[in-house]
């Protein structure tokens, strides 16, 4: 299985701060990388697929980049409604493993 | 609007069998892969596998192969996740989600989840 490692595990930032979460794959996965947001008590929600393509309806403050083994999710201006856990997922080969998650909080 | 409607919470004792469901609404059910994801209490997401309703082609995670069975009934646009003998460690929320048409590279519409509690 391909292992996905996210960092940091948690972060706390002020509203309007720029936030960056990284995800590293244990082997090259091209651009087969997705990002999900999970708010407390809710199902996950797809934010970005294929490393950098924003899912419809997702605010433009979210962006994704990277390829091969190193990927980044950026929130350009953190909003209170962005408090959530963020997961990366590789879809290069089954099983489509998730990272362990990054908890984002507001200071 | 595409929706996945999951069955209600279940409380079971170890050794019991269980089948939970996920009904697709508002789209051509047979044309979209459906994935299952487990979330144990306070933990992260685990990809269990995916099934294509058109021909029941199924891809299991090795971690779940032999532990659960995925199936579909196209006539009622419903996917199922089944256990023959539950364990306490099966306690979790189980989500179903659809993939984009004809592909399975990401999960774009999610059900609200089914909470399964296994306790003696």
GROMACS .gro file of C-alpha atoms in nm:
model
  227
    1UNK     CA    1   0.000   0.000   0.000
    2UNK     CA    2   0.107   0.359  -0.060
    3UNK     CA    3   0.152   0.548   0.267
    4UNK     CA    4   0.038   0.910   0.291
    5UNK     CA    5   0.190   1.134   0.556
    6UNK     CA    6   0.047   1.476   0.638
    7UNK     CA    7   0.207   1.757   0.830
    8UNK     CA    8   0.143   1.915   1.061
    9UNK     CA    9  -0.105   1.696   1.253
   10UNK     CA   10  -0.268   2.011   1.382
   11UNK     CA   11  -0.234   2.385   1.351
   12UNK     CA   12  -0.385   2.696   1.496
   13UNK     CA   13  -0.392   3.018   1.297
   14UNK     CA   14  -0.563   3.353   1.306
   15UNK     CA   15  -0.848   3.448   1.078
   16UNK     CA   16  -0.722   3.577   0.740
   17UNK     CA   17  -0.390   3.396   0.783
   18UNK     CA   18  -0.246   3.190   0.500
   19UNK     CA   19  -0.241   2.821   0.596
   20UNK     CA   20  -0.044   2.543   0.430
   21UNK     CA   21  -0.081   2.169   0.481
   22UNK     CA   22   0.159   1.924   0.323
   23UNK     CA   23   0.109   1.564   0.217
   24UNK     CA   24   0.385   1.325   0.119
   25UNK     CA   25   0.340   0.994  -0.060
   26UNK     CA   26   0.566   0.695   0.001
   27UNK     CA   27   0.612   0.658  -0.376
   28UNK     CA   28   0.541   0.863  -0.684
   29UNK     CA   29   0.169   0.905  -0.751
   30UNK     CA   30   0.178   1.157  -1.035
   31UNK     CA   31  -0.111   1.396  -0.979
   32UNK     CA   32  -0.347   1.135  -0.832
   33UNK     CA   33  -0.398   1.330  -0.512
   34UNK     CA   34  -0.724   1.451  -0.358
   35UNK     CA   35  -0.805   1.672  -0.062
   36UNK     CA   36  -1.113   1.645   0.161
   37UNK     CA   37  -1.248   1.861   0.441
   38UNK     CA   38  -1.438   1.712   0.732
   39UNK     CA   39  -1.618   1.942   0.972
   40UNK     CA   40  -1.718   1.814   1.317
   41UNK     CA   41  -2.009   1.571   1.300
   42UNK     CA   42  -2.029   1.583   0.920
   43UNK     CA   43  -1.933   1.363   0.629
   44UNK     CA   44  -1.615   1.451   0.440
   45UNK     CA   45  -1.641   1.695   0.151
   46UNK     CA   46  -1.424   1.688  -0.161
   47UNK     CA   47  -1.224   2.008  -0.202
   48UNK     CA   48  -0.963   1.933  -0.469
   49UNK     CA   49  -0.896   1.642  -0.704
   50UNK     CA   50  -0.608   1.561  -0.936
   51UNK     CA   51  -0.378   1.764  -0.708
   52UNK     CA   52  -0.497   2.108  -0.819
   53UNK     CA   53  -0.850   2.103  -0.962
   54UNK     CA   54  -1.100   2.278  -0.741
   55UNK     CA   55  -1.428   2.091  -0.698
   56UNK     CA   56  -1.734   2.292  -0.800
   57UNK     CA   57  -1.873   2.511  -0.523
   58UNK     CA   58  -1.551   2.516  -0.322
   59UNK     CA   59  -1.431   2.868  -0.233
   60UNK     CA   60  -1.138   2.995  -0.436
   61UNK     CA   61  -0.931   3.055  -0.120
   62UNK     CA   62  -0.855   2.683  -0.133
   63UNK     CA   63  -0.586   2.568  -0.372
   64UNK     CA   64  -0.373   2.260  -0.427
   65UNK     CA   65  -0.036   2.201  -0.583
   66UNK     CA   66   0.234   1.943  -0.620
   67UNK     CA   67   0.312   1.624  -0.807
   68UNK     CA   68   0.492   1.290  -0.772
   69UNK     CA   69   0.543   1.264  -0.394
   70UNK     CA   70   0.496   1.611  -0.245
   71UNK     CA   71   0.170   1.801  -0.234
   72UNK     CA   72   0.029   2.110  -0.067
   73UNK     CA   73  -0.314   2.237   0.029
   74UNK     CA   74  -0.327   2.612   0.083
   75UNK     CA   75  -0.600   2.823   0.237
   76UNK     CA   76  -0.514   3.176   0.129
   77UNK     CA   77  -0.718   3.354   0.396
   78UNK     CA   78  -0.843   3.136   0.680
   79UNK     CA   79  -1.209   3.182   0.769
   80UNK     CA   80  -1.390   3.065   1.085
   81UNK     CA   81  -1.593   2.820   0.876
   82UNK     CA   82  -1.271   2.647   0.768
   83UNK     CA   83  -1.228   2.488   1.111
   84UNK     CA   84  -1.213   2.120   1.019
   85UNK     CA   85  -0.989   1.821   0.967
   86UNK     CA   86  -0.827   1.802   0.624
   87UNK     CA   87  -0.730   1.471   0.462
   88UNK     CA   88  -0.525   1.395   0.156
   89UNK     CA   89  -0.588   1.077  -0.042
   90UNK     CA   90  -0.393   0.909  -0.318
   91UNK     CA   91  -0.584   0.747  -0.603
   92UNK     CA   92  -0.286   0.622  -0.804
   93UNK     CA   93  -0.336   0.263  -0.697
   94UNK     CA   94  -0.582   0.073  -0.482
   95UNK     CA   95  -0.625   0.084  -0.190
   96UNK     CA   96  -0.675   0.459  -0.221
   97UNK     CA   97  -0.515   0.544   0.111
   98UNK     CA   98  -0.579   0.857   0.313
   99UNK     CA   99  -0.336   1.062   0.516
  100UNK     CA  100  -0.388   1.074   0.891
  101UNK     CA  101  -0.550   1.418   0.879
  102UNK     CA  102  -0.461   1.772   0.980
  103UNK     CA  103  -0.680   1.952   1.232
  104UNK     CA  104  -0.713   2.324   1.160
  105UNK     CA  105  -0.827   2.558   1.436
  106UNK     CA  106  -0.873   2.933   1.470
  107UNK     CA  107  -0.673   3.119   1.734
  108UNK     CA  108  -2.952   1.665  -0.720
  109UNK     CA  109  -2.729   1.364  -0.662
  110UNK     CA  110  -2.777   1.217  -0.314
  111UNK     CA  111  -2.675   0.905  -0.128
  112UNK     CA  112  -2.920   0.803   0.143
  113UNK     CA  113  -2.769   0.570   0.403
  114UNK     CA  114  -2.956   0.344   0.641
  115UNK     CA  115  -2.994   0.426   1.007
  116UNK     CA  116  -2.773   0.360   1.305
  117UNK     CA  117  -2.729   0.002   1.420
  118UNK     CA  118  -2.649  -0.149   1.760
  119UNK     CA  119  -2.537  -0.508   1.747
  120UNK     CA  120  -2.369  -0.768   1.967
  121UNK     CA  121  -2.045  -0.945   1.867
  122UNK     CA  122  -2.103  -1.238   1.634
  123UNK     CA  123  -2.417  -1.095   1.477
  124UNK     CA  124  -2.451  -1.029   1.106
  125UNK     CA  125  -2.534  -0.692   0.955
  126UNK     CA  126  -2.610  -0.536   0.617
  127UNK     CA  127  -2.619  -0.159   0.580
  128UNK     CA  128  -2.741   0.022   0.272
  129UNK     CA  129  -2.671   0.323   0.056
  130UNK     CA  130  -2.938   0.432  -0.193
  131UNK     CA  131  -2.845   0.648  -0.490
  132UNK     CA  132  -3.093   0.920  -0.580
  133UNK     CA  133  -3.101   1.163  -0.870
  134UNK     CA  134  -2.854   0.998  -1.108
  135UNK     CA  135  -2.794   0.687  -1.319
  136UNK     CA  136  -2.691   0.451  -1.042
  137UNK     CA  137  -2.530   0.189  -1.267
  138UNK     CA  138  -2.280   0.430  -1.420
  139UNK     CA  139  -2.098   0.551  -1.109
  140UNK     CA  140  -1.859   0.361  -0.884
  141UNK     CA  141  -1.953   0.366  -0.515
  142UNK     CA  142  -1.687   0.365  -0.246
  143UNK     CA  143  -1.706   0.276   0.122
  144UNK     CA  144  -1.501   0.452   0.390
  145UNK     CA  145  -1.468   0.362   0.758
  146UNK     CA  146  -1.413   0.609   1.038
  147UNK     CA  147  -1.353   0.457   1.379
  148UNK     CA  148  -1.436   0.672   1.683
  149UNK     CA  149  -1.203   0.972   1.701
  150UNK     CA  150  -0.992   0.841   1.413
  151UNK     CA  151  -0.923   0.919   1.049
  152UNK     CA  152  -1.068   0.795   0.724
  153UNK     CA  153  -0.997   0.445   0.590
  154UNK     CA  154  -1.072   0.346   0.231
  155UNK     CA  155  -1.245   0.009   0.234
  156UNK     CA  156  -1.310  -0.047  -0.134
  157UNK     CA  157  -1.525   0.040  -0.432
  158UNK     CA  158  -1.790  -0.134  -0.640
  159UNK     CA  159  -1.923  -0.062  -0.990
  160UNK     CA  160  -2.298  -0.116  -0.994
  161UNK     CA  161  -2.301  -0.178  -1.371
  162UNK     CA  162  -2.125  -0.515  -1.342
  163UNK     CA  163  -2.050  -0.549  -0.967
  164UNK     CA  164  -1.676  -0.521  -1.031
  165UNK     CA  165  -1.529  -0.474  -0.683
  166UNK     CA  166  -1.192  -0.363  -0.555
  167UNK     CA  167  -1.130  -0.427  -0.185
  168UNK     CA  168  -0.859  -0.286   0.034
  169UNK     CA  169  -0.645  -0.579   0.157
  170UNK     CA  170  -0.725  -0.460   0.511
  171UNK     CA  171  -1.095  -0.531   0.454
  172UNK     CA  172  -1.085  -0.820   0.204
  173UNK     CA  173  -1.262  -1.116   0.360
  174UNK     CA  174  -1.393  -0.904   0.648
  175UNK     CA  175  -1.682  -0.738   0.465
  176UNK     CA  176  -1.878  -0.791   0.145
  177UNK     CA  177  -1.984  -0.513  -0.092
  178UNK     CA  178  -2.280  -0.569  -0.320
  179UNK     CA  179  -2.544  -0.380  -0.517
  180UNK     CA  180  -2.904  -0.419  -0.625
  181UNK     CA  181  -2.935  -0.215  -0.943
  182UNK     CA  182  -3.312  -0.257  -0.953
  183UNK     CA  183  -3.347  -0.037  -0.645
  184UNK     CA  184  -3.030   0.174  -0.692
  185UNK     CA  185  -2.885   0.052  -0.366
  186UNK     CA  186  -2.540  -0.053  -0.254
  187UNK     CA  187  -2.474  -0.267   0.051
  188UNK     CA  188  -2.196  -0.334   0.298
  189UNK     CA  189  -2.229  -0.662   0.486
  190UNK     CA  190  -2.066  -0.841   0.779
  191UNK     CA  191  -2.121  -1.208   0.864
  192UNK     CA  192  -1.986  -1.191   1.218
  193UNK     CA  193  -1.935  -0.853   1.377
  194UNK     CA  194  -1.654  -0.771   1.619
  195UNK     CA  195  -1.629  -0.488   1.868
  196UNK     CA  196  -1.357  -0.341   1.647
  197UNK     CA  197  -1.617  -0.291   1.369
  198UNK     CA  198  -1.764  -0.007   1.574
  199UNK     CA  199  -1.738   0.294   1.344
  200UNK     CA  200  -1.917   0.530   1.111
  201UNK     CA  201  -1.938   0.392   0.759
  202UNK     CA  202  -1.971   0.632   0.468
  203UNK     CA  203  -2.064   0.556   0.111
  204UNK     CA  204  -1.969   0.798  -0.165
  205UNK     CA  205  -1.993   0.816  -0.541
  206UNK     CA  206  -1.711   0.864  -0.786
  207UNK     CA  207  -1.728   1.066  -1.110
  208UNK     CA  208  -1.894   0.892  -1.401
  209UNK     CA  209  -1.690   0.606  -1.539
  210UNK     CA  210  -1.394   0.665  -1.309
  211UNK     CA  211  -1.303   0.601  -0.948
  212UNK     CA  212  -1.023   0.843  -0.878
  213UNK     CA  213  -1.205   1.045  -0.614
  214UNK     CA  214  -1.519   1.046  -0.401
  215UNK     CA  215  -1.731   1.346  -0.485
  216UNK     CA  216  -2.075   1.296  -0.328
  217UNK     CA  217  -2.098   1.144   0.018
  218UNK     CA  218  -2.376   0.997   0.225
  219UNK     CA  219  -2.424   1.116   0.582
  220UNK     CA  220  -2.285   0.795   0.725
  221UNK     CA  221  -2.420   0.496   0.917
  222UNK     CA  222  -2.306   0.452   1.275
  223UNK     CA  223  -2.248   0.090   1.370
  224UNK     CA  224  -2.199   0.006   1.737
  225UNK     CA  225  -2.094  -0.345   1.832
  226UNK     CA  226  -2.101  -0.414   2.203
  227UNK     CA  227  -2.183  -0.697   2.437
   0.00000   0.00000   0.00000
